[in-house]
Amino acid sequence: MTELYADLLITGGTVINETGRFAADVAVKDGLIVFVGHRDFAPRARRTMAAAGKFVIPGAIDVHTHIREPGMTQKEDWTTGTRAAAAGGVTTIFDMPNTDPPVWSMDALAIKQEAAARQAHVNYGLYGLLDERTLDILPQLAEAGIIGTKLFYGNTTGNLPAPNDGAVLEGFEILAELGLRCSIHAENSPMLFWRENRMKAAGRDDAFAHLAARADIVALESLNRSITLSEWTGARIHIVHESCMRSLPIIRDAKARGVPMTVETGPQYFLLSAEDLVGDKARIARLNPPIREGAQREPILNALLDGTIDMLGTDHAPHAMAEKQHASFWDNACGFPGVETSMRLMLTLVHQGRMTMEQYVRMACAAPAKAFGLYPRKGVIQPGADADIAVVDPAKEGVIRGAELHSTRSRFTPYEGMETVGLPVATIVRGRIVMEGGTVLDAPGWGRMERPQMPKPEPRNLATTTKAILRPNAQSW
Ligand SMILES: [Zn+2]
């Protein structure tokens, strides 16, 4: 008879899922949660972790990070990026495809998979690019296990041109049949370039010009187009980094009509405001879409709390410090690191009574897992789920310092000097402790590539798809 020993037993903590909380011990064996229950019935374990006074929550899933490798390792690589995630209580990250090369071929995907497999400290999903040149390989990319695709309607790091709408329509038709979700950077590139060039010609080079180029209308137009194409084709879409309060009624209407969409926002869009960003602060906080007027923060946070915005992502977008120090505002790189600081920022809002822990677990863990086909394997603490766990000390005070970030080539943050209450004190990835007491432990290659198991595809309007009209004499009525 074999001895029933778990690998790890987390004792005395409060388990919090999106549905509620209860006191329970949590046992882990072979990378899975095998027991959640009263301590009197807990199995013996090789190792115990005391969690009295702490919260035991599913590890956060950050659906929006830019790890930068291959091609831009002066900004970040798979080691530094996933160590930053481990430090921040994040057990799974999704990496965006605007690397060099972009993930627009099977070879490019293989290069990224190799780099990630060798270094990752946490689990990862890899996005493929959706544009003109990837339409033919979307089924192959899906077969290879991409977590979804990314569509850059709005121009950003990597300068990938936005695909034309004919290609997007055909891409959505293909994705609708595959069932994969397409994450969309919803800004209108022609509009923002036009406005940017007009301002440059007029001599504007100030902290607010970037926001002016990408005013609300630039996001609203692109959001509406994305919804129209999703609704027509049945392609599942995910609007990344929603920043604009005027988008909210559009999103509510679309969801009420059954458009298969989810939406994400990041802490920067409800914690920072454009009015406060001048000088170096503005350089650090420059990103796409921009930090908007302070009056937009409250509606965005409320939409995240009421579920209009489904989830939290960070748009972790590291750069080398020098790329943020150009004299002309226009030359400064867009984005900043965020994967490490997101959880403590949100725990601080919990401490302030702005949201509950259950709401945080929904937006940071459960909702991302559900949208991208990882639930209930991830996003919940229950027997049978992957042992991806964050142990949180809700009372731990601290100050955010860029110099302490694990994104070692990108040690700046727009939250410099901010006081926080609440901190992840242990991060467990498939049963292995990768961070304890703020120290990230060496676990290169422990992270695993996560493949989505999406619900049955529900494509629409099949009679008029691009594929259908290629047949001779095809009739669409
Ligand atoms: Zn991004």
PDB file of N, CA, C and O and ligand atoms in Angstrom, residues 64 66 96 150 152 156 185 240-241 288 315 317, ligand 1:
ATOM      1  N   HIS A  64      -2.398  39.776 -21.084  1.00  0.00           N
ATOM      2  CA  HIS A  64      -1.807  40.802 -21.944  1.00  0.00           C
ATOM      3  C   HIS A  64      -0.415  41.207 -21.462  1.00  0.00           C
ATOM      4  O   HIS A  64      -0.262  42.122 -20.660  1.00  0.00           O
ATOM      5  N   HIS A  66       3.871  41.630 -22.879  1.00  0.00           N
ATOM      6  CA  HIS A  66       4.838  41.665 -23.991  1.00  0.00           C
ATOM      7  C   HIS A  66       6.191  41.256 -23.423  1.00  0.00           C
ATOM      8  O   HIS A  66       6.864  42.055 -22.771  1.00  0.00           O
ATOM      9  N   MET A  96       2.109  38.561 -26.214  1.00  0.00           N
ATOM     10  CA  MET A  96       1.651  39.158 -27.473  1.00  0.00           C
ATOM     11  C   MET A  96       2.635  38.858 -28.622  1.00  0.00           C
ATOM     12  O   MET A  96       3.825  38.692 -28.401  1.00  0.00           O
ATOM     13  N   LYS A 150      -3.966  37.906 -32.162  1.00  0.00           N
ATOM     14  CA  LYS A 150      -3.980  39.331 -31.833  1.00  0.00           C
ATOM     15  C   LYS A 150      -4.090  40.125 -33.120  1.00  0.00           C
ATOM     16  O   LYS A 150      -3.377  39.872 -34.087  1.00  0.00           O
ATOM     17  N   PHE A 152      -3.816  43.942 -34.449  1.00  0.00           N
ATOM     18  CA  PHE A 152      -3.399  45.316 -34.152  1.00  0.00           C
ATOM     19  C   PHE A 152      -4.115  46.266 -35.113  1.00  0.00           C
ATOM     20  O   PHE A 152      -3.595  46.581 -36.178  1.00  0.00           O
ATOM     21  N   THR A 156       1.353  50.229 -32.722  1.00  0.00           N
ATOM     22  CA  THR A 156       2.079  50.267 -31.449  1.00  0.00           C
ATOM     23  C   THR A 156       3.467  49.664 -31.633  1.00  0.00           C
ATOM     24  O   THR A 156       3.932  49.537 -32.772  1.00  0.00           O
ATOM     25  N   HIS A 185      -6.402  45.213 -30.400  1.00  0.00           N
ATOM     26  CA  HIS A 185      -5.997  46.568 -30.010  1.00  0.00           C
ATOM     27  C   HIS A 185      -6.875  47.510 -30.838  1.00  0.00           C
ATOM     28  O   HIS A 185      -6.617  47.738 -32.016  1.00  0.00           O
ATOM     29  N   VAL A 240      -8.728  44.495 -25.902  1.00  0.00           N
ATOM     30  CA  VAL A 240      -7.700  44.696 -24.882  1.00  0.00           C
ATOM     31  C   VAL A 240      -7.685  46.151 -24.419  1.00  0.00           C
ATOM     32  O   VAL A 240      -8.219  47.044 -25.078  1.00  0.00           O
ATOM     33  N   HIS A 241      -7.097  46.354 -23.297  1.00  0.00           N
ATOM     34  CA  HIS A 241      -6.891  47.664 -22.659  1.00  0.00           C
ATOM     35  C   HIS A 241      -7.963  48.717 -22.990  1.00  0.00           C
ATOM     36  O   HIS A 241      -7.672  49.758 -23.556  1.00  0.00           O
ATOM     37  N   ASN A 288      -0.152  53.099 -25.300  1.00  0.00           N
ATOM     38  CA  ASN A 288      -1.260  53.065 -26.253  1.00  0.00           C
ATOM     39  C   ASN A 288      -2.306  52.037 -25.831  1.00  0.00           C
ATOM     40  O   ASN A 288      -1.939  50.885 -25.647  1.00  0.00           O
ATOM     41  N   ASP A 315      -1.102  44.783 -19.909  1.00  0.00           N
ATOM     42  CA  ASP A 315      -0.319  45.339 -21.008  1.00  0.00           C
ATOM     43  C   ASP A 315       1.109  45.604 -20.532  1.00  0.00           C
ATOM     44  O   ASP A 315       1.668  46.674 -20.757  1.00  0.00           O
ATOM     45  N   ALA A 317       4.517  46.090 -20.744  1.00  0.00           N
ATOM     46  CA  ALA A 317       5.212  46.502 -21.972  1.00  0.00           C
ATOM     47  C   ALA A 317       6.554  47.148 -21.630  1.00  0.00           C
ATOM     48  O   ALA A 317       6.715  48.362 -21.674  1.00  0.00           O
TER      49      ALA A 317
HETATM   50 ZN    ZN B   1      -0.128  45.481 -25.537  1.00  0.00          ZN
END
